[in-house]
mmCIF file with all atom_site columns, C-alpha atoms in Angstrom:
data_model
loop_
_atom_site.group_PDB
_atom_site.id
_atom_site.type_symbol
_atom_site.label_atom_id
_atom_site.label_alt_id
_atom_site.label_comp_id
_atom_site.label_asym_id
_atom_site.label_entity_id
_atom_site.label_seq_id
_atom_site.pdbx_PDB_ins_code
_atom_site.Cartn_x
_atom_site.Cartn_y
_atom_site.Cartn_z
_atom_site.occupancy
_atom_site.B_iso_or_equiv
_atom_site.pdbx_formal_charge
_atom_site.auth_seq_id
_atom_site.auth_comp_id
_atom_site.auth_asym_id
_atom_site.auth_atom_id
_atom_site.pdbx_PDB_model_num
ATOM 1   C CA . MET A 1 1   ? 5.098   26.366  24.691  1.00 41.00 ? 1   MET A CA 1
ATOM 2   C CA . ILE A 1 2   ? 1.834   24.723  24.020  1.00 40.00 ? 2   ILE A CA 1
ATOM 3   C CA . LYS A 1 3   ? 1.520   26.259  20.490  1.00 40.00 ? 3   LYS A CA 1
ATOM 4   C CA . VAL A 1 4   ? 4.992   25.116  19.858  1.00 35.00 ? 4   VAL A CA 1
ATOM 5   C CA . LEU A 1 5   ? 4.143   21.516  20.890  1.00 35.00 ? 5   LEU A CA 1
ATOM 6   C CA . LEU A 1 6   ? 0.969   21.451  18.837  1.00 33.00 ? 6   LEU A CA 1
ATOM 7   C CA . LEU A 1 7   ? 2.824   22.747  15.646  1.00 37.00 ? 7   LEU A CA 1
ATOM 8   C CA . CYS A 1 8   ? 5.564   20.006  16.161  1.00 35.00 ? 8   CYS A CA 1
ATOM 9   C CA . ALA A 1 9   ? 2.908   17.358  16.608  1.00 35.00 ? 9   ALA A CA 1
ATOM 10  C CA . ALA A 1 10  ? 1.062   18.491  13.471  1.00 35.00 ? 10  ALA A CA 1
ATOM 11  C CA . SER A 1 11  ? 4.457   18.678  11.512  1.00 33.00 ? 11  SER A CA 1
ATOM 12  C CA . LEU A 1 12  ? 5.207   15.164  12.681  1.00 32.00 ? 12  LEU A CA 1
ATOM 13  C CA . SER A 1 13  ? 1.812   13.762  11.453  1.00 33.00 ? 13  SER A CA 1
ATOM 14  C CA . VAL A 1 14  ? 2.229   15.159  8.239   1.00 32.00 ? 14  VAL A CA 1
ATOM 15  C CA . LEU A 1 15  ? 5.653   13.742  7.831   1.00 32.00 ? 15  LEU A CA 1
ATOM 16  C CA . LEU A 1 16  ? 4.775   10.330  9.021   1.00 35.00 ? 16  LEU A CA 1
ATOM 17  C CA . LEU A 1 17  ? 1.538   10.270  6.892   1.00 37.00 ? 17  LEU A CA 1
ATOM 18  C CA . ALA A 1 18  ? 3.145   11.503  3.741   1.00 38.00 ? 18  ALA A CA 1
ATOM 19  C CA . THR A 1 19  ? 3.340   9.450   0.473   1.00 42.00 ? 19  THR A CA 1
ATOM 20  C CA . PRO A 1 20  ? 6.752   7.966   0.172   1.00 45.00 ? 20  PRO A CA 1
ATOM 21  C CA . ALA A 1 21  ? 9.170   10.397  -1.272  1.00 45.00 ? 21  ALA A CA 1
ATOM 22  C CA . SER A 1 22  ? 11.138  9.425   -4.516  1.00 46.00 ? 22  SER A CA 1
ATOM 23  C CA . GLY A 1 23  ? 14.408  7.773   -3.555  1.00 50.00 ? 23  GLY A CA 1
ATOM 24  C CA . GLN A 1 24  ? 12.827  5.839   -0.911  1.00 56.00 ? 24  GLN A CA 1
ATOM 25  C CA . SER A 1 25  ? 11.518  2.223   -1.835  1.00 71.00 ? 25  SER A CA 1
ATOM 26  C CA . TYR A 1 26  ? 8.549   0.825   -0.232  1.00 91.00 ? 26  TYR A CA 1
ATOM 27  C CA . ASN A 1 27  ? 6.711   -2.464  -0.994  1.00 94.00 ? 27  ASN A CA 1
ATOM 28  C CA . HIS A 1 28  ? 3.203   -1.421  0.396   1.00 95.00 ? 28  HIS A CA 1
ATOM 29  C CA . LEU A 1 29  ? 0.654   1.302   0.290   1.00 96.00 ? 29  LEU A CA 1
ATOM 30  C CA . LEU A 1 30  ? -1.743  1.994   3.182   1.00 95.00 ? 30  LEU A CA 1
ATOM 31  C CA . SER A 1 31  ? -5.272  3.053   3.075   1.00 94.00 ? 31  SER A CA 1
ATOM 32  C CA . GLY A 1 32  ? -5.321  6.768   2.260   1.00 96.00 ? 32  GLY A CA 1
ATOM 33  C CA . GLU A 1 33  ? -1.945  6.779   0.530   1.00 97.00 ? 33  GLU A CA 1
ATOM 34  C CA . ARG A 1 34  ? -1.235  7.156   -3.089  1.00 96.00 ? 34  ARG A CA 1
ATOM 35  C CA . LEU A 1 35  ? 1.526   6.915   -5.599  1.00 97.00 ? 35  LEU A CA 1
ATOM 36  C CA . ASN A 1 36  ? 1.894   9.915   -8.074  1.00 97.00 ? 36  ASN A CA 1
ATOM 37  C CA . ALA A 1 37  ? 2.883   9.429   -11.855 1.00 96.00 ? 37  ALA A CA 1
ATOM 38  C CA . GLY A 1 38  ? 6.399   7.922   -11.788 1.00 96.00 ? 38  GLY A CA 1
ATOM 39  C CA . GLN A 1 39  ? 6.361   6.513   -8.349  1.00 96.00 ? 39  GLN A CA 1
ATOM 40  C CA . SER A 1 40  ? 6.388   2.902   -7.604  1.00 97.00 ? 40  SER A CA 1
ATOM 41  C CA . LEU A 1 41  ? 6.416   -0.054  -4.997  1.00 97.00 ? 41  LEU A CA 1
ATOM 42  C CA . ILE A 1 42  ? 9.622   -2.161  -5.092  1.00 97.00 ? 42  ILE A CA 1
ATOM 43  C CA . GLN A 1 43  ? 10.278  -5.598  -3.912  1.00 95.00 ? 43  GLN A CA 1
ATOM 44  C CA . GLY A 1 44  ? 13.415  -7.336  -5.115  1.00 94.00 ? 44  GLY A CA 1
ATOM 45  C CA . SER A 1 45  ? 13.405  -7.519  -8.864  1.00 95.00 ? 45  SER A CA 1
ATOM 46  C CA . ALA A 1 46  ? 9.774   -6.467  -9.020  1.00 96.00 ? 46  ALA A CA 1
ATOM 47  C CA . GLN A 1 47  ? 8.288   -2.961  -9.466  1.00 97.00 ? 47  GLN A CA 1
ATOM 48  C CA . LEU A 1 48  ? 4.681   -1.873  -9.438  1.00 97.00 ? 48  LEU A CA 1
ATOM 49  C CA . ILE A 1 49  ? 4.671   1.695   -11.146 1.00 97.00 ? 49  ILE A CA 1
ATOM 50  C CA . ILE A 1 50  ? 2.060   4.164   -12.193 1.00 97.00 ? 50  ILE A CA 1
ATOM 51  C CA . GLN A 1 51  ? 3.664   5.335   -15.246 1.00 97.00 ? 51  GLN A CA 1
ATOM 52  C CA . ASP A 1 52  ? 3.331   8.797   -16.815 1.00 96.00 ? 52  ASP A CA 1
ATOM 53  C CA . ASP A 1 53  ? 1.028   7.513   -19.395 1.00 96.00 ? 53  ASP A CA 1
ATOM 54  C CA . CYS A 1 54  ? -1.312  6.460   -16.584 1.00 96.00 ? 54  CYS A CA 1
ATOM 55  C CA . ASN A 1 55  ? -0.860  2.692   -16.967 1.00 97.00 ? 55  ASN A CA 1
ATOM 56  C CA . LEU A 1 56  ? -0.251  0.808   -13.892 1.00 97.00 ? 56  LEU A CA 1
ATOM 57  C CA . VAL A 1 57  ? 2.244   -1.925  -14.554 1.00 96.00 ? 57  VAL A CA 1
ATOM 58  C CA . LEU A 1 58  ? 4.042   -4.753  -12.617 1.00 96.00 ? 58  LEU A CA 1
ATOM 59  C CA . TYR A 1 59  ? 7.458   -5.270  -14.062 1.00 97.00 ? 59  TYR A CA 1
ATOM 60  C CA . ILE A 1 60  ? 9.554   -8.266  -12.914 1.00 96.00 ? 60  ILE A CA 1
ATOM 61  C CA . TYR A 1 61  ? 13.108  -8.453  -13.811 1.00 96.00 ? 61  TYR A CA 1
ATOM 62  C CA . GLY A 1 62  ? 12.184  -5.590  -16.239 1.00 96.00 ? 62  GLY A CA 1
ATOM 63  C CA . ALA A 1 63  ? 9.583   -7.285  -18.128 1.00 96.00 ? 63  ALA A CA 1
ATOM 64  C CA . ALA A 1 64  ? 5.968   -6.263  -17.913 1.00 96.00 ? 64  ALA A CA 1
ATOM 65  C CA . ARG A 1 65  ? 3.998   -9.177  -16.391 1.00 96.00 ? 65  ARG A CA 1
ATOM 66  C CA . TRP A 1 66  ? 0.750   -7.296  -15.728 1.00 95.00 ? 66  TRP A CA 1
ATOM 67  C CA . ALA A 1 67  ? -0.893  -4.107  -16.492 1.00 95.00 ? 67  ALA A CA 1
ATOM 68  C CA . SER A 1 68  ? -4.239  -2.069  -16.066 1.00 96.00 ? 68  SER A CA 1
ATOM 69  C CA . SER A 1 69  ? -4.286  -1.298  -19.781 1.00 96.00 ? 69  SER A CA 1
ATOM 70  C CA . THR A 1 70  ? -4.943  2.299   -19.127 1.00 96.00 ? 70  THR A CA 1
ATOM 71  C CA . GLY A 1 71  ? -1.828  3.651   -20.960 1.00 95.00 ? 71  GLY A CA 1
ATOM 72  C CA . GLY A 1 72  ? -2.705  6.786   -23.036 1.00 94.00 ? 72  GLY A CA 1
ATOM 73  C CA . LEU A 1 73  ? -6.229  7.228   -21.526 1.00 95.00 ? 73  LEU A CA 1
ATOM 74  C CA . ALA A 1 74  ? -5.200  10.391  -19.663 1.00 94.00 ? 74  ALA A CA 1
ATOM 75  C CA . SER A 1 75  ? -2.259  12.061  -17.999 1.00 91.00 ? 75  SER A CA 1
ATOM 76  C CA . GLY A 1 76  ? -1.214  13.227  -14.533 1.00 92.00 ? 76  GLY A CA 1
ATOM 77  C CA . CYS A 1 77  ? -2.654  10.073  -12.922 1.00 96.00 ? 77  CYS A CA 1
ATOM 78  C CA . TYR A 1 78  ? -2.054  8.741   -9.488  1.00 98.00 ? 78  TYR A CA 1
ATOM 79  C CA . LEU A 1 79  ? -2.825  5.373   -7.783  1.00 98.00 ? 79  LEU A CA 1
ATOM 80  C CA . ALA A 1 80  ? -4.848  5.576   -4.614  1.00 97.00 ? 80  ALA A CA 1
ATOM 81  C CA . MET A 1 81  ? -5.296  2.898   -2.095  1.00 96.00 ? 81  MET A CA 1
ATOM 82  C CA . GLN A 1 82  ? -8.671  4.025   -0.634  1.00 96.00 ? 82  GLN A CA 1
ATOM 83  C CA . THR A 1 83  ? -10.013 3.572   2.811   1.00 95.00 ? 83  THR A CA 1
ATOM 84  C CA . ASP A 1 84  ? -12.921 1.442   1.434   1.00 94.00 ? 84  ASP A CA 1
ATOM 85  C CA . GLY A 1 85  ? -10.386 -1.207  0.089   1.00 93.00 ? 85  GLY A CA 1
ATOM 86  C CA . ASN A 1 86  ? -10.719 -0.114  -3.421  1.00 95.00 ? 86  ASN A CA 1
ATOM 87  C CA . LEU A 1 87  ? -7.417  0.363   -5.430  1.00 96.00 ? 87  LEU A CA 1
ATOM 88  C CA . VAL A 1 88  ? -8.069  3.202   -8.006  1.00 97.00 ? 88  VAL A CA 1
ATOM 89  C CA . VAL A 1 89  ? -6.189  4.940   -10.793 1.00 98.00 ? 89  VAL A CA 1
ATOM 90  C CA . TYR A 1 90  ? -7.385  8.507   -11.058 1.00 98.00 ? 90  TYR A CA 1
ATOM 91  C CA . ASP A 1 91  ? -6.613  11.079  -13.882 1.00 96.00 ? 91  ASP A CA 1
ATOM 92  C CA . TYR A 1 92  ? -5.551  14.551  -13.202 1.00 93.00 ? 92  TYR A CA 1
ATOM 93  C CA . GLY A 1 93  ? -9.329  15.569  -12.904 1.00 94.00 ? 93  GLY A CA 1
ATOM 94  C CA . ASN A 1 94  ? -9.824  13.035  -10.184 1.00 96.00 ? 94  ASN A CA 1
ATOM 95  C CA . ARG A 1 95  ? -11.865 10.708  -12.450 1.00 97.00 ? 95  ARG A CA 1
ATOM 96  C CA . ALA A 1 96  ? -11.245 6.862   -11.975 1.00 97.00 ? 96  ALA A CA 1
ATOM 97  C CA . ILE A 1 97  ? -10.058 5.387   -15.133 1.00 97.00 ? 97  ILE A CA 1
ATOM 98  C CA . TRP A 1 98  ? -9.387  1.886   -13.582 1.00 97.00 ? 98  TRP A CA 1
ATOM 99  C CA . ALA A 1 99  ? -10.249 0.072   -10.241 1.00 96.00 ? 99  ALA A CA 1
ATOM 100 C CA . SER A 1 100 ? -9.715  -3.169  -8.482  1.00 95.00 ? 100 SER A CA 1
ATOM 101 C CA . ASN A 1 101 ? -13.394 -3.169  -7.678  1.00 93.00 ? 101 ASN A CA 1
ATOM 102 C CA . THR A 1 102 ? -12.637 -4.404  -4.242  1.00 92.00 ? 102 THR A CA 1
ATOM 103 C CA . GLY A 1 103 ? -14.594 -1.567  -2.333  1.00 91.00 ? 103 GLY A CA 1
ATOM 104 C CA . ARG A 1 104 ? -16.277 -2.629  0.889   1.00 90.00 ? 104 ARG A CA 1
ATOM 105 C CA . GLU A 1 105 ? -16.614 -1.071  4.343   1.00 89.00 ? 105 GLU A CA 1
ATOM 106 C CA . ASN A 1 106 ? -14.323 1.834   5.421   1.00 92.00 ? 106 ASN A CA 1
ATOM 107 C CA . GLY A 1 107 ? -11.416 0.503   7.309   1.00 90.00 ? 107 GLY A CA 1
ATOM 108 C CA . ASN A 1 108 ? -7.746  -0.084  7.230   1.00 90.00 ? 108 ASN A CA 1
ATOM 109 C CA . TYR A 1 109 ? -6.256  -1.922  4.051   1.00 93.00 ? 109 TYR A CA 1
ATOM 110 C CA . ILE A 1 110 ? -2.779  -2.482  2.892   1.00 93.00 ? 110 ILE A CA 1
ATOM 111 C CA . LEU A 1 111 ? -1.646  -3.074  -0.753  1.00 93.00 ? 111 LEU A CA 1
ATOM 112 C CA . ILE A 1 112 ? 1.673   -5.167  -0.527  1.00 93.00 ? 112 ILE A CA 1
ATOM 113 C CA . LEU A 1 113 ? 4.059   -6.099  -3.334  1.00 93.00 ? 113 LEU A CA 1
ATOM 114 C CA . GLN A 1 114 ? 4.905   -9.437  -1.764  1.00 92.00 ? 114 GLN A CA 1
ATOM 115 C CA . LYS A 1 115 ? 8.294   -11.336 -1.852  1.00 93.00 ? 115 LYS A CA 1
ATOM 116 C CA . ASP A 1 116 ? 6.738   -13.693 -4.319  1.00 92.00 ? 116 ASP A CA 1
ATOM 117 C CA . TYR A 1 117 ? 6.097   -10.840 -6.670  1.00 93.00 ? 117 TYR A CA 1
ATOM 118 C CA . ASN A 1 118 ? 2.221   -11.132 -6.189  1.00 93.00 ? 118 ASN A CA 1
ATOM 119 C CA . VAL A 1 119 ? 0.363   -7.849  -5.477  1.00 93.00 ? 119 VAL A CA 1
ATOM 120 C CA . VAL A 1 120 ? -2.343  -8.278  -2.854  1.00 92.00 ? 120 VAL A CA 1
ATOM 121 C CA . ILE A 1 121 ? -4.893  -6.058  -1.008  1.00 92.00 ? 121 ILE A CA 1
ATOM 122 C CA . TYR A 1 122 ? -5.406  -7.055  2.669   1.00 91.00 ? 122 TYR A CA 1
ATOM 123 C CA . GLY A 1 123 ? -7.850  -5.707  4.923   1.00 87.00 ? 123 GLY A CA 1
ATOM 124 C CA . ASN A 1 124 ? -10.265 -5.782  7.697   1.00 73.00 ? 124 ASN A CA 1
ATOM 125 C CA . PRO A 1 125 ? -10.809 -9.595  8.754   1.00 66.00 ? 125 PRO A CA 1
ATOM 126 C CA . ILE A 1 126 ? -14.475 -10.567 8.741   1.00 61.00 ? 126 ILE A CA 1
ATOM 127 C CA . TRP A 1 127 ? -14.331 -13.781 10.492  1.00 67.00 ? 127 TRP A CA 1
ATOM 128 C CA . ALA A 1 128 ? -11.490 -16.414 11.677  1.00 60.00 ? 128 ALA A CA 1
ATOM 129 C CA . THR A 1 129 ? -11.175 -19.368 13.865  1.00 67.00 ? 129 THR A CA 1
ATOM 130 C CA . GLU A 1 130 ? -8.024  -17.830 15.244  1.00 66.00 ? 130 GLU A CA 1
ATOM 131 C CA . THR A 1 131 ? -6.448  -21.379 15.141  1.00 63.00 ? 131 THR A CA 1
ATOM 132 C CA . SER A 1 132 ? -3.270  -20.315 13.171  1.00 53.00 ? 132 SER A CA 1
ATOM 133 C CA . TYR A 1 133 ? -0.034  -21.691 14.648  1.00 52.00 ? 133 TYR A CA 1
ATOM 134 C CA . SER A 1 134 ? 3.576   -20.488 14.727  1.00 51.00 ? 134 SER A CA 1
ATOM 135 C CA . GLY A 1 135 ? 5.407   -21.129 11.460  1.00 48.00 ? 135 GLY A CA 1
ATOM 136 C CA . SER A 1 136 ? 2.204   -20.995 9.589   1.00 44.00 ? 136 SER A CA 1
ATOM 137 C CA . ALA A 1 137 ? 2.463   -19.815 5.781   1.00 48.00 ? 137 ALA A CA 1
ATOM 138 C CA . VAL A 1 138 ? -0.881  -17.911 6.300   1.00 48.00 ? 138 VAL A CA 1
ATOM 139 C CA . VAL A 1 139 ? -0.723  -14.157 6.282   1.00 52.00 ? 139 VAL A CA 1
ATOM 140 C CA . VAL A 1 140 ? -2.883  -12.481 8.808   1.00 48.00 ? 140 VAL A CA 1
ATOM 141 C CA . ILE A 1 141 ? -3.688  -8.807  8.447   1.00 53.00 ? 141 ILE A CA 1
ATOM 142 C CA . ALA A 1 142 ? -5.230  -7.139  11.370  1.00 50.00 ? 142 ALA A CA 1
ATOM 143 C CA . ALA A 1 143 ? -6.737  -3.594  11.124  1.00 49.00 ? 143 ALA A CA 1
ATOM 144 C CA . ALA A 1 144 ? -7.068  -1.573  14.360  1.00 47.00 ? 144 ALA A CA 1
ATOM 145 C CA . ARG A 1 145 ? -9.339  1.237   14.947  1.00 46.00 ? 145 ARG A CA 1
ATOM 146 C CA . ASN A 1 146 ? -6.445  3.445   15.952  1.00 45.00 ? 146 ASN A CA 1
ATOM 147 C CA . GLY A 1 147 ? -5.282  3.563   12.267  1.00 47.00 ? 147 GLY A CA 1
ATOM 148 C CA . THR A 1 148 ? -2.756  0.811   12.571  1.00 47.00 ? 148 THR A CA 1
ATOM 149 C CA . VAL A 1 149 ? -2.290  -2.384  10.441  1.00 49.00 ? 149 VAL A CA 1
ATOM 150 C CA . GLY A 1 150 ? -0.543  -5.369  11.526  1.00 53.00 ? 150 GLY A CA 1
ATOM 151 C CA . ALA A 1 151 ? 0.529   -8.718  10.032  1.00 54.00 ? 151 ALA A CA 1
ATOM 152 C CA . SER A 1 152 ? 1.488   -11.997 11.534  1.00 48.00 ? 152 SER A CA 1
ATOM 153 C CA . GLY A 1 153 ? 2.295   -15.674 10.585  1.00 45.00 ? 153 GLY A CA 1
ATOM 154 C CA . ALA A 1 154 ? 4.060   -14.979 7.410   1.00 43.00 ? 154 ALA A CA 1
ATOM 155 C CA . GLU A 1 155 ? 7.736   -15.409 6.742   1.00 39.00 ? 155 GLU A CA 1
ATOM 156 C CA . GLN A 1 156 ? 7.655   -13.197 3.641   1.00 39.00 ? 156 GLN A CA 1
ATOM 157 C CA . ASN A 1 157 ? 6.057   -10.243 5.292   1.00 44.00 ? 157 ASN A CA 1
ATOM 158 C CA . LYS A 1 158 ? 7.205   -9.116  8.614   1.00 44.00 ? 158 LYS A CA 1
ATOM 159 C CA . VAL A 1 159 ? 5.499   -6.013  9.951   1.00 43.00 ? 159 VAL A CA 1
ATOM 160 C CA . LYS A 1 160 ? 6.950   -3.711  12.521  1.00 40.00 ? 160 LYS A CA 1
ATOM 161 C CA . GLU A 1 161 ? 4.423   -1.264  13.906  1.00 37.00 ? 161 GLU A CA 1
ATOM 162 C CA . MET A 1 162 ? 5.541   2.416   14.501  1.00 34.00 ? 162 MET A CA 1
ATOM 163 C CA . GLY A 1 163 ? 2.588   4.407   15.774  1.00 34.00 ? 163 GLY A CA 1
ATOM 164 C CA . LYS A 1 164 ? 0.128   5.144   12.876  1.00 37.00 ? 164 LYS A CA 1
ATOM 165 C CA . ILE A 1 165 ? 2.754   3.921   10.465  1.00 39.00 ? 165 ILE A CA 1
ATOM 166 C CA . VAL A 1 166 ? 3.452   0.187   9.373   1.00 43.00 ? 166 VAL A CA 1
ATOM 167 C CA . GLN A 1 167 ? 6.721   -0.646  7.954   1.00 43.00 ? 167 GLN A CA 1
ATOM 168 C CA . VAL A 1 168 ? 6.884   -4.060  6.054   1.00 47.00 ? 168 VAL A CA 1
ATOM 169 C CA . VAL A 1 169 ? 10.223  -5.450  6.373   1.00 44.00 ? 169 VAL A CA 1
ATOM 170 C CA . GLN A 1 170 ? 11.894  -8.484  4.709   1.00 43.00 ? 170 GLN A CA 1
ATOM 171 C CA . GLY A 1 171 ? 14.066  -11.135 6.238   1.00 44.00 ? 171 GLY A CA 1
ATOM 172 C CA . ASP A 1 172 ? 13.939  -13.761 8.892   1.00 43.00 ? 172 ASP A CA 1
ATOM 173 C CA . ALA A 1 173 ? 13.521  -11.170 11.669  1.00 39.00 ? 173 ALA A CA 1
#
């Protein structure tokens, strides 16, 4: 019985921590997660995609608005949100070909394709007065030691915590 429970728990952990499957659309990437070539983050009419040619591109209404300019440098690339806060495009040999250069201390970070189509990395708070008030337009991202990340105070990014998984949902909820 204990073996069965451990096996079920291990299977559930793998399922919950897996990279989003194709067909599902997410607007965020958590620390330790990655997008493989052809996968993307979606928010309304915006798409952040790691293309097959290794170019990381933000499309808004089908028009390219930002790119990493790494197209054609390699193949078999993937985009990784690292636990040090650095967003990196790696080639098939695990060599970095582009980085956001935002690496700092290890922790819990989240890359969000926001409702305003801005792509932002949020992470460990360093200091705050904690004087925000209800209805504030400020986004507060809090990383906990148990592996969860939470947000508050923003109408555009509502967060629902589910164990070690964070689901960013839209709306006035």
